[in-house]
C-alpha atoms as an extended CHARMM CRD file, in Angstrom:
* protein
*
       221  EXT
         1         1  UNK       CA             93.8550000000       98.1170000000      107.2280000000  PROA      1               0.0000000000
         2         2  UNK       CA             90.6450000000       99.0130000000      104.8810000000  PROA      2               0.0000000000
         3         3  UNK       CA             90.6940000000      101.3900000000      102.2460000000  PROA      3               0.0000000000
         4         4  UNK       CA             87.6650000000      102.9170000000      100.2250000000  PROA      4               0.0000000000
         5         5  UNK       CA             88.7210000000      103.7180000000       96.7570000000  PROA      5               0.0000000000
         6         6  UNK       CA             85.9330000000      106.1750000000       95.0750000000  PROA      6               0.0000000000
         7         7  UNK       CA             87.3060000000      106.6000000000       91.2620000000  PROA      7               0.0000000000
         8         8  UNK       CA             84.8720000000      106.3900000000       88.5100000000  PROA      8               0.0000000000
         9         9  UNK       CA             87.8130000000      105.4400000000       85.9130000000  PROA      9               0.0000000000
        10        10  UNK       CA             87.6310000000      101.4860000000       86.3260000000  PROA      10              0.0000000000
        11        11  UNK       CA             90.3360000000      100.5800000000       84.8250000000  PROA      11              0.0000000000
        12        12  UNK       CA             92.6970000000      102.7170000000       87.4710000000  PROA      12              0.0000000000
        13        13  UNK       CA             90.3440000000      101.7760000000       90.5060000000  PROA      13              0.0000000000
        14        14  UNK       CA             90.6190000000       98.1470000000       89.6010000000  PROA      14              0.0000000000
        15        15  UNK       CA             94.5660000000       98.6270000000       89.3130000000  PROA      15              0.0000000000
        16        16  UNK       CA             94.8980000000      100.6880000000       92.4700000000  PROA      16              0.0000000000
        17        17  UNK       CA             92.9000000000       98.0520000000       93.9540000000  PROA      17              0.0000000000
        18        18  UNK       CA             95.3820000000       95.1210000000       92.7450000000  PROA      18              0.0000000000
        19        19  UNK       CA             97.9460000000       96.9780000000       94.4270000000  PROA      19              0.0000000000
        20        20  UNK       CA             96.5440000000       97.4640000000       97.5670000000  PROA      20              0.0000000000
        21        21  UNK       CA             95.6920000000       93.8480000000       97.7460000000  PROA      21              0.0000000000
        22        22  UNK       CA             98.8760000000       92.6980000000       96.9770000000  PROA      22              0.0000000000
        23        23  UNK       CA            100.0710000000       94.5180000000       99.6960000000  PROA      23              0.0000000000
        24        24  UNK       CA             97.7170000000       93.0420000000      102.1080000000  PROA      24              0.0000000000
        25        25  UNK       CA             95.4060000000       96.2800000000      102.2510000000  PROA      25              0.0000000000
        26        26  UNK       CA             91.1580000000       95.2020000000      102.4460000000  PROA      26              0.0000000000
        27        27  UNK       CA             89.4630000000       97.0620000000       99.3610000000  PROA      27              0.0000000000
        28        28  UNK       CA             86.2290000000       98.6880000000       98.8550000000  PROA      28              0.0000000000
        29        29  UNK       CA             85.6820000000      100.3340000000       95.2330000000  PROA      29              0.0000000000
        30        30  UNK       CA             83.1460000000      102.4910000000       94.6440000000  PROA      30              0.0000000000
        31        31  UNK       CA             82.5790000000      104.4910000000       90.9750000000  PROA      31              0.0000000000
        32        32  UNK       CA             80.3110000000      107.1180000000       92.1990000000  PROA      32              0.0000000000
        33        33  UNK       CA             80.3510000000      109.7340000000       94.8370000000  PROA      33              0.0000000000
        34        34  UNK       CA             76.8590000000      108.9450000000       96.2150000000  PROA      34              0.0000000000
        35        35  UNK       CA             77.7180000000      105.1360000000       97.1780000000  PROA      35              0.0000000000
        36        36  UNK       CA             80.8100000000      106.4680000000       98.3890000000  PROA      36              0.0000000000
        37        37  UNK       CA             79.6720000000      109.0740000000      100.5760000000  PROA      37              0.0000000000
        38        38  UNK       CA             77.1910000000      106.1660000000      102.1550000000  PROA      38              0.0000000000
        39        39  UNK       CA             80.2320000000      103.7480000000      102.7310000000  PROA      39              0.0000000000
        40        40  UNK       CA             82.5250000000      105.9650000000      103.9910000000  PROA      40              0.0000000000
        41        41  UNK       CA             79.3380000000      107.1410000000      106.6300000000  PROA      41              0.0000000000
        42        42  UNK       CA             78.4960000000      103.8330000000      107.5970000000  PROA      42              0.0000000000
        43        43  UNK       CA             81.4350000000      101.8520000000      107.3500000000  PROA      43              0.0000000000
        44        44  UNK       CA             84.7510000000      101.6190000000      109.1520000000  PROA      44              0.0000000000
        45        45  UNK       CA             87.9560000000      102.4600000000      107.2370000000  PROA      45              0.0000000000
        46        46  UNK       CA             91.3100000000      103.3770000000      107.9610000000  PROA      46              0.0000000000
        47        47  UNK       CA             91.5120000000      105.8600000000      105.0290000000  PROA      47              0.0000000000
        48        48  UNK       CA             89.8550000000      106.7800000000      101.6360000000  PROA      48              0.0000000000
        49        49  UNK       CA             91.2610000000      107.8200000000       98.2500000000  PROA      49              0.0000000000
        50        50  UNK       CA             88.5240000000      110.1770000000       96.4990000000  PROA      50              0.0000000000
        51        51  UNK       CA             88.3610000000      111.4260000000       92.9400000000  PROA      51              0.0000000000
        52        52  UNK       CA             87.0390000000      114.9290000000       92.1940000000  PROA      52              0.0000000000
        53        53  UNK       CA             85.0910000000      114.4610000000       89.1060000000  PROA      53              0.0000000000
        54        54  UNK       CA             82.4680000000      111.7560000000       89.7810000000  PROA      54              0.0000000000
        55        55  UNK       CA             79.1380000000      110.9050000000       88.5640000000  PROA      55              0.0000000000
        56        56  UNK       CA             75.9640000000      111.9370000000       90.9420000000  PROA      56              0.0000000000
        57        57  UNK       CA             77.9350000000      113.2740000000       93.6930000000  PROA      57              0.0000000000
        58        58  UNK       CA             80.8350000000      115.2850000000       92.7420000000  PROA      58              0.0000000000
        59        59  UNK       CA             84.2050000000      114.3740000000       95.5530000000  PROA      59              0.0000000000
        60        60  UNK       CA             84.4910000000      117.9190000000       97.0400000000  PROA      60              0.0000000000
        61        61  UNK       CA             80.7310000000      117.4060000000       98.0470000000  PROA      61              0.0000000000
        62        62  UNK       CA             81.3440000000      114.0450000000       98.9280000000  PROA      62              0.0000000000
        63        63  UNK       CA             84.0220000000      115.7250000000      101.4770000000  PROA      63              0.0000000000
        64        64  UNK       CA             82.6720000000      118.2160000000      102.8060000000  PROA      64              0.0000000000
        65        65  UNK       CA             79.5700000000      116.3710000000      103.8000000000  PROA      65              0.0000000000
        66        66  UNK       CA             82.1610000000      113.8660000000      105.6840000000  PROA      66              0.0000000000
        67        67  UNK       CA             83.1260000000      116.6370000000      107.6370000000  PROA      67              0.0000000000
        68        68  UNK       CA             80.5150000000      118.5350000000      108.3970000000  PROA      68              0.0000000000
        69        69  UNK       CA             78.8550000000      115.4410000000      109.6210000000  PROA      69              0.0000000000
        70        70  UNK       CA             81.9330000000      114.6720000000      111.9880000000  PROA      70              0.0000000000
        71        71  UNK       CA             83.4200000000      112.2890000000      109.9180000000  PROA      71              0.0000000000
        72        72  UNK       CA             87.4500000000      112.0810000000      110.3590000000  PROA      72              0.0000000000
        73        73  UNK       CA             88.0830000000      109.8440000000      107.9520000000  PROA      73              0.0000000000
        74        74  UNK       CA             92.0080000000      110.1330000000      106.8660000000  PROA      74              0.0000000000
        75        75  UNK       CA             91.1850000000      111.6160000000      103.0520000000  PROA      75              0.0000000000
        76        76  UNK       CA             93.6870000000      111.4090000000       99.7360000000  PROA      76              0.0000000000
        77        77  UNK       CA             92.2060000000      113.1750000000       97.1890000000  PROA      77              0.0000000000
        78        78  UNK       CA             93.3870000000      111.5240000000       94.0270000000  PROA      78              0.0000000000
        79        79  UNK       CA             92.9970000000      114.1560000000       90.7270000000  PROA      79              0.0000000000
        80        80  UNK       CA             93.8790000000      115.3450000000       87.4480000000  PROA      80              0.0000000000
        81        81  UNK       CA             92.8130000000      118.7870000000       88.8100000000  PROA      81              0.0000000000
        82        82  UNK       CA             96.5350000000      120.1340000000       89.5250000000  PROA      82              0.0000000000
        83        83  UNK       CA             95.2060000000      124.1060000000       89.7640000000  PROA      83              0.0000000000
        84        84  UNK       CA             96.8460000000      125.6940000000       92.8230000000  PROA      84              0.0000000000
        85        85  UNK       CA             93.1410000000      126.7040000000       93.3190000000  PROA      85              0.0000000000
        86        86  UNK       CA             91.8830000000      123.4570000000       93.4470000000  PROA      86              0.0000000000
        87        87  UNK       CA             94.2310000000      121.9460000000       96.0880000000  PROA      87              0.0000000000
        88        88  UNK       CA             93.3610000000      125.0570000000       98.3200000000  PROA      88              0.0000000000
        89        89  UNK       CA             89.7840000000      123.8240000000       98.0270000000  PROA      89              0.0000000000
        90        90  UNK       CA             90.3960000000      119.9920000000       98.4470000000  PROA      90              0.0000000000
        91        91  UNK       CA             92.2140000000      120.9390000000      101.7120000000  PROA      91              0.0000000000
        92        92  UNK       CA             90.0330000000      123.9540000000      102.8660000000  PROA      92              0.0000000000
        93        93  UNK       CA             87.1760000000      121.1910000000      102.4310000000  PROA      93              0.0000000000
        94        94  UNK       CA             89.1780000000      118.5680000000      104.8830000000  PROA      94              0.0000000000
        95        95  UNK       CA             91.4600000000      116.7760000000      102.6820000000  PROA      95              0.0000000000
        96        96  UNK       CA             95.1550000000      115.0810000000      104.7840000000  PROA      96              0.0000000000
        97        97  UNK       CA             96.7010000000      114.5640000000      101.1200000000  PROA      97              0.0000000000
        98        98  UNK       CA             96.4530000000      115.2390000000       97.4790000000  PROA      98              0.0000000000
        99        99  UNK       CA             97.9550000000      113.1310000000       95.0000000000  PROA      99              0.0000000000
       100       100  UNK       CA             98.0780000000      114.5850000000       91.1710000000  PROA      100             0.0000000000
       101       101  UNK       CA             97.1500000000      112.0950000000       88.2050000000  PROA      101             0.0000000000
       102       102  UNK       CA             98.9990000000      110.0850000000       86.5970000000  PROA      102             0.0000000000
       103       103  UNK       CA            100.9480000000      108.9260000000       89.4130000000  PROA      103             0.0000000000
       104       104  UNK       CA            103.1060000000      105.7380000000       90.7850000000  PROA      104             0.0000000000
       105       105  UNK       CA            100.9410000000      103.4310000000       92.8870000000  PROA      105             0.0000000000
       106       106  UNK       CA            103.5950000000      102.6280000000       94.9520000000  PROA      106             0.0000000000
       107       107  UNK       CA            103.5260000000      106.2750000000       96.0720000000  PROA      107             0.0000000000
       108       108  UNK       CA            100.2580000000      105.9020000000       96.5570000000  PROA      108             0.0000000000
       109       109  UNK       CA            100.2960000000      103.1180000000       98.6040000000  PROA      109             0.0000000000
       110       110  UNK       CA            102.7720000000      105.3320000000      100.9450000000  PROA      110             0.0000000000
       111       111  UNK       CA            100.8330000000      108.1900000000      101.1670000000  PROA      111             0.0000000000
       112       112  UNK       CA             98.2210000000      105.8390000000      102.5650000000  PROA      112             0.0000000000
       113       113  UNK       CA            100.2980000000      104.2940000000      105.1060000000  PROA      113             0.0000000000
       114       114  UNK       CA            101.2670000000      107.8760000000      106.2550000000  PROA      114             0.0000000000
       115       115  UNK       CA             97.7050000000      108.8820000000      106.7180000000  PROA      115             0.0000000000
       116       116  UNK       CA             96.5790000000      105.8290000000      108.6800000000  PROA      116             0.0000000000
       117       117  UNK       CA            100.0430000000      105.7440000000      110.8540000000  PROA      117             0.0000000000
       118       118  UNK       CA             99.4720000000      109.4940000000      111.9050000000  PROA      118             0.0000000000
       119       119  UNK       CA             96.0770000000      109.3520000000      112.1300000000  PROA      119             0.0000000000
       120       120  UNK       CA             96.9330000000      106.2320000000      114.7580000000  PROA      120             0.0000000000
       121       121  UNK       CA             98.9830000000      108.6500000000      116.6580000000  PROA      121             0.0000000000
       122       122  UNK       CA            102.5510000000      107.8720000000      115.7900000000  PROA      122             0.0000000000
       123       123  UNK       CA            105.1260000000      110.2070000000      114.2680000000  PROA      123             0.0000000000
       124       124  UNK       CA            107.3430000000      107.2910000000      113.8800000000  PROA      124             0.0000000000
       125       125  UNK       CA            107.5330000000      105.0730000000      110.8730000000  PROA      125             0.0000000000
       126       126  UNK       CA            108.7880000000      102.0840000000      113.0560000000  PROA      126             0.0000000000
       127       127  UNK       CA            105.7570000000      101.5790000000      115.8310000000  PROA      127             0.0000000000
       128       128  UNK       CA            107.5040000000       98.5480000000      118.6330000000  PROA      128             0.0000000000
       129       129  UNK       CA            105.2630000000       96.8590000000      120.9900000000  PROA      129             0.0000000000
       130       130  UNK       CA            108.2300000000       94.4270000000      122.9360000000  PROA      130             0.0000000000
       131       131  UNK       CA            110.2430000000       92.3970000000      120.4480000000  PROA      131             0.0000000000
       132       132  UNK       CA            107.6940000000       92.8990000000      118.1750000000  PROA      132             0.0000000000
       133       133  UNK       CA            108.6350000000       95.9450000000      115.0970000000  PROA      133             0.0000000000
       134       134  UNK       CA            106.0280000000       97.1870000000      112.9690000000  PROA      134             0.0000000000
       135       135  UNK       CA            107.6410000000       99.5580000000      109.8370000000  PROA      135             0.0000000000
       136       136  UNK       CA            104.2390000000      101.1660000000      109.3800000000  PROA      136             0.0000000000
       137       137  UNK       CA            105.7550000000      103.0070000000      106.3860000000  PROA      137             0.0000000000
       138       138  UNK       CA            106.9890000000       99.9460000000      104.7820000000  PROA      138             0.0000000000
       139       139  UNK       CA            104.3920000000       97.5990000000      106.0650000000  PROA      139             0.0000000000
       140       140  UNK       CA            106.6150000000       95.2400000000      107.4980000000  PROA      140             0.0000000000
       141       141  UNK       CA            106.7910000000       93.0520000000      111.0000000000  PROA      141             0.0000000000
       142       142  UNK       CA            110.2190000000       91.7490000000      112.9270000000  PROA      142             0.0000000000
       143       143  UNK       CA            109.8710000000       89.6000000000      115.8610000000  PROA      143             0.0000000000
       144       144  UNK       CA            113.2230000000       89.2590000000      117.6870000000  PROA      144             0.0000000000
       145       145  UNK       CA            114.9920000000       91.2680000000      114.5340000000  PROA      145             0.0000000000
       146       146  UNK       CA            113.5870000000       88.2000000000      111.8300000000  PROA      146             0.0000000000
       147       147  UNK       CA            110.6980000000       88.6680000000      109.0780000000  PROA      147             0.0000000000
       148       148  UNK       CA            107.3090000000       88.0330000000      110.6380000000  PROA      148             0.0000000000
       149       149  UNK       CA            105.8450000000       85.8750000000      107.8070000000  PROA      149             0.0000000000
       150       150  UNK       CA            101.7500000000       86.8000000000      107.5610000000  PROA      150             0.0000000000
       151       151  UNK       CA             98.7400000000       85.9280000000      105.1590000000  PROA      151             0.0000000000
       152       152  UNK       CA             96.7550000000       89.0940000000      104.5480000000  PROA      152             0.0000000000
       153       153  UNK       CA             94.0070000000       88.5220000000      107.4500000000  PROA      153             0.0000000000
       154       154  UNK       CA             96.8400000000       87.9530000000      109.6340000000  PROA      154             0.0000000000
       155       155  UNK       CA             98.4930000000       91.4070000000      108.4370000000  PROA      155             0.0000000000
       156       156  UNK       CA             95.1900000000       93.2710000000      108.9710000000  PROA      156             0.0000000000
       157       157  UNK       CA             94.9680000000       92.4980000000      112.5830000000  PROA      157             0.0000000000
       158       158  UNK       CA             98.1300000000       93.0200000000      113.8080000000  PROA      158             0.0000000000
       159       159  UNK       CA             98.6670000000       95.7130000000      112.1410000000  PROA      159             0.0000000000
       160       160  UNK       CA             95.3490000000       97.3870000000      113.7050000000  PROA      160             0.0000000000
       161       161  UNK       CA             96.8430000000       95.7680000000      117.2340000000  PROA      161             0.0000000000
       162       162  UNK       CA             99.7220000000       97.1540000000      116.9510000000  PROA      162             0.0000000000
       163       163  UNK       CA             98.9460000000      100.5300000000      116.0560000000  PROA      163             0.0000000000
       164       164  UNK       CA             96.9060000000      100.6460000000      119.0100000000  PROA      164             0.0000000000
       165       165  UNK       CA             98.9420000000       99.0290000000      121.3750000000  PROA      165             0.0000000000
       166       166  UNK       CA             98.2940000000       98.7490000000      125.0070000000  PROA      166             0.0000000000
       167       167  UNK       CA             94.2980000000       99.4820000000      124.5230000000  PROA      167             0.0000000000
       168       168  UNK       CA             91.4720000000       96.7370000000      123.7650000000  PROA      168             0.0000000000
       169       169  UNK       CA             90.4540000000       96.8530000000      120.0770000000  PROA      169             0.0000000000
       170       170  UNK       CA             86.7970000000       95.7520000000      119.5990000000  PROA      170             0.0000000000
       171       171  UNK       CA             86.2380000000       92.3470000000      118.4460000000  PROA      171             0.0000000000
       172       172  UNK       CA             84.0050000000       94.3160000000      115.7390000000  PROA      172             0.0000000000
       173       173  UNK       CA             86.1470000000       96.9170000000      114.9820000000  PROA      173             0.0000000000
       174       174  UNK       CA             89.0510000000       93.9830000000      113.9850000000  PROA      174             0.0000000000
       175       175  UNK       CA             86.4710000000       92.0660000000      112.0010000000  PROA      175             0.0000000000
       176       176  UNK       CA             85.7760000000       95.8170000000      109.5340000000  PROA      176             0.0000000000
       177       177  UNK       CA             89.5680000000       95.7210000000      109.1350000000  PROA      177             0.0000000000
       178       178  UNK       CA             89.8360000000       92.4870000000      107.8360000000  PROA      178             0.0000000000
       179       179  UNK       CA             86.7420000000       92.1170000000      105.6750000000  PROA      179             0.0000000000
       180       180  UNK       CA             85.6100000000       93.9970000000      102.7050000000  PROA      180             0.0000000000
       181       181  UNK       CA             82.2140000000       95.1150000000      102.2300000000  PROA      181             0.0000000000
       182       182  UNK       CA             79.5630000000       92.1940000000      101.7140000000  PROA      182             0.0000000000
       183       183  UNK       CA             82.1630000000       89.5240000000      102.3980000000  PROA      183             0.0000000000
       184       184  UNK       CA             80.4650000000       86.4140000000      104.2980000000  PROA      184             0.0000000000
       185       185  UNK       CA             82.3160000000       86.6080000000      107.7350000000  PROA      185             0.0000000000
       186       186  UNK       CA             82.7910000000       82.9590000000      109.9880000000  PROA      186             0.0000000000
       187       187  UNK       CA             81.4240000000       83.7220000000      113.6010000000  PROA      187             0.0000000000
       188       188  UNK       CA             84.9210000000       81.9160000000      114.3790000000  PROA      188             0.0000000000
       189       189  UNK       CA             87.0140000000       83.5700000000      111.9660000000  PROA      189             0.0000000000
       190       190  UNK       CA             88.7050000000       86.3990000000      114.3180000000  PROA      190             0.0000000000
       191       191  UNK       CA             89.5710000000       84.2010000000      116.5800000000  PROA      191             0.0000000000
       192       192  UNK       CA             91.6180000000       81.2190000000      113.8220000000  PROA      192             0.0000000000
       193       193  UNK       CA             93.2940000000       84.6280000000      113.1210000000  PROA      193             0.0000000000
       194       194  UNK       CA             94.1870000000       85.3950000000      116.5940000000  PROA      194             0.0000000000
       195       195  UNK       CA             95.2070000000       81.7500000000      117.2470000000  PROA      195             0.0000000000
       196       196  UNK       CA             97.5670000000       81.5970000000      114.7230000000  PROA      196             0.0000000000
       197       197  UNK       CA             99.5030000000       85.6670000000      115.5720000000  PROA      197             0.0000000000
       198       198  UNK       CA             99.6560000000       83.6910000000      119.2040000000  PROA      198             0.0000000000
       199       199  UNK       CA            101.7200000000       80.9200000000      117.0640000000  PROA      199             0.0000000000
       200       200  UNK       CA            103.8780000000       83.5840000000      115.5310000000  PROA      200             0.0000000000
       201       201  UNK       CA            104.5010000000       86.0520000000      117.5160000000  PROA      201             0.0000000000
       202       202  UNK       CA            103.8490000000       84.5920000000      121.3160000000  PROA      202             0.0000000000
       203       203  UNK       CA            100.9390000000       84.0870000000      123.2540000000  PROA      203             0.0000000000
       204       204  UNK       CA            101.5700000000       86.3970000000      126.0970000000  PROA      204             0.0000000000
       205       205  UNK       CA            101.1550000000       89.1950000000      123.7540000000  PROA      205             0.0000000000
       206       206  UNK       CA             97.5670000000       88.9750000000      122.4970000000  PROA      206             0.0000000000
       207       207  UNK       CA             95.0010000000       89.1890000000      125.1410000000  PROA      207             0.0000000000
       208       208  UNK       CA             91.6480000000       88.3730000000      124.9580000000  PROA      208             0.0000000000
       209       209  UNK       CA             89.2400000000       90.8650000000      127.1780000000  PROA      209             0.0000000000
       210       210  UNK       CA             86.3280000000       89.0570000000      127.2350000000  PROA      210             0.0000000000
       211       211  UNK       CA             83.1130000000       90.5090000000      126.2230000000  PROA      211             0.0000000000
       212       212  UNK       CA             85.2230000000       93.7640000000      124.4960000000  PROA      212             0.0000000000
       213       213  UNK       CA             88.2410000000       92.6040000000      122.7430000000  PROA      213             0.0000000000
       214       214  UNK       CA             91.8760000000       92.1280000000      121.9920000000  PROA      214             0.0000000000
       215       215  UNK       CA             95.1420000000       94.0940000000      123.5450000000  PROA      215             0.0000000000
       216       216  UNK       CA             98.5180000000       93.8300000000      122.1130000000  PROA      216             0.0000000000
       217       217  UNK       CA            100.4450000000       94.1220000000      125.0480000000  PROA      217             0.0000000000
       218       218  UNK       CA            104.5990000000       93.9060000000      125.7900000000  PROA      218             0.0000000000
       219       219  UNK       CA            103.6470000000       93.4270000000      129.6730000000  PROA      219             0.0000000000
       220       220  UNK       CA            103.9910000000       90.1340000000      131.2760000000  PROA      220             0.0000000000
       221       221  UNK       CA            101.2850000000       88.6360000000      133.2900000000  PROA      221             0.0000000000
């Protein structure tokens, strides 16, 4: 999963990004709504947190430019603006959540997961594909009912498998949910990754369809 984080306070973007990291998340930070609004146009994430008050662009702008140019980006709008007003208008603009500064980044760090689970198409907290148990909410894998032990880039791609089980994910797709922005990519580096979910988790269950992608699938050939 890839977040944007647009926050012109640097000292909470770099500690929201920490946390994300630590919990395996890719991280784009941005201090200014006009980079942001590029990034979040011309990149792939899974969801973006967005400040209000930022320098060139202001985040309701930022917003409601995402929308109107068809842009469903999953959007937490992260404030100090708590005026029953100003919600109205963060939602009315397109906003999925709105978090009110200061805050726990461990709630924030839910909220997120919520946003990119639903936005993935699953009620459920718990998404199963076979033996295979993904608590989106919690961010955790099982395999057989045991901990699924995974490095970050490992995390990343099964958790954008799994979420969209049963349908080939784009080779390029995978490699925006793994990466952050400007990060020198391997041509090889997808497929190490791939190699070593076979290890974990079976090799039955990641398919490579050649020329498109991968498919996490419970079927047996």
């Amino acid at each position: 999963m890839r977040i944007l984080v647009i926050e012109d306070d640097r000292a909470l973007s770099d500690e929201i990004a920490r946390a994300l990291r630590v919990e395996n998340f890719a991280v784009d930070v941005v201090g200014n709504g006009e980079d942001g609004r590029h990034l979040g146009e011309t990149e792939r994430y899974d969801a973006a947190v967005l400040d209000l008050g930022l320098p060139k662009v202001d985040g309701l702008t930022v917003l409601q430019s995402w929308r109107a140019g068809g842009h469903d980006l999953p959007v937490l709008i992260l404030t100090a603006r708590d005026a029953w007003a100003e919600k109205v208008a963060g939602f009315k603009a397109g906003a999925d959540d709105y978090l009110i500064k200061p805050f726990r980044v461990q709630e924030l760090i839910l909220r997120l997961r919520a946003l990119v689970r639903r936005a993935s198409g699953h009620a459920a907290s718990r998404v199963t594909c076979g033996a295979l148990v993904f608590d989106a909410q919690l961010g955790h894998f099982e395999m057989d009912g045991l901990p699924v032990r995974l490095t970050a880039f490992e995390w990343r791609v099964l958790s954008a498998l799994i979420l969209r089980k049963e349908t080939v994910v784009d080779r390029r797709e995978l490699l925006d949910r793994v990466y952050e922005y400007d990060t020198d990519v391997d041509s090889n580096s997808l497929e190490v990754i791939v190699g070593r979910l076979r290890r974990k988790i079976g090799a039955e269950m990641i398919r490579t369809i050649r020329g498109r992608g991968y498919l996490l699938t419970e079927a047996a050939d």
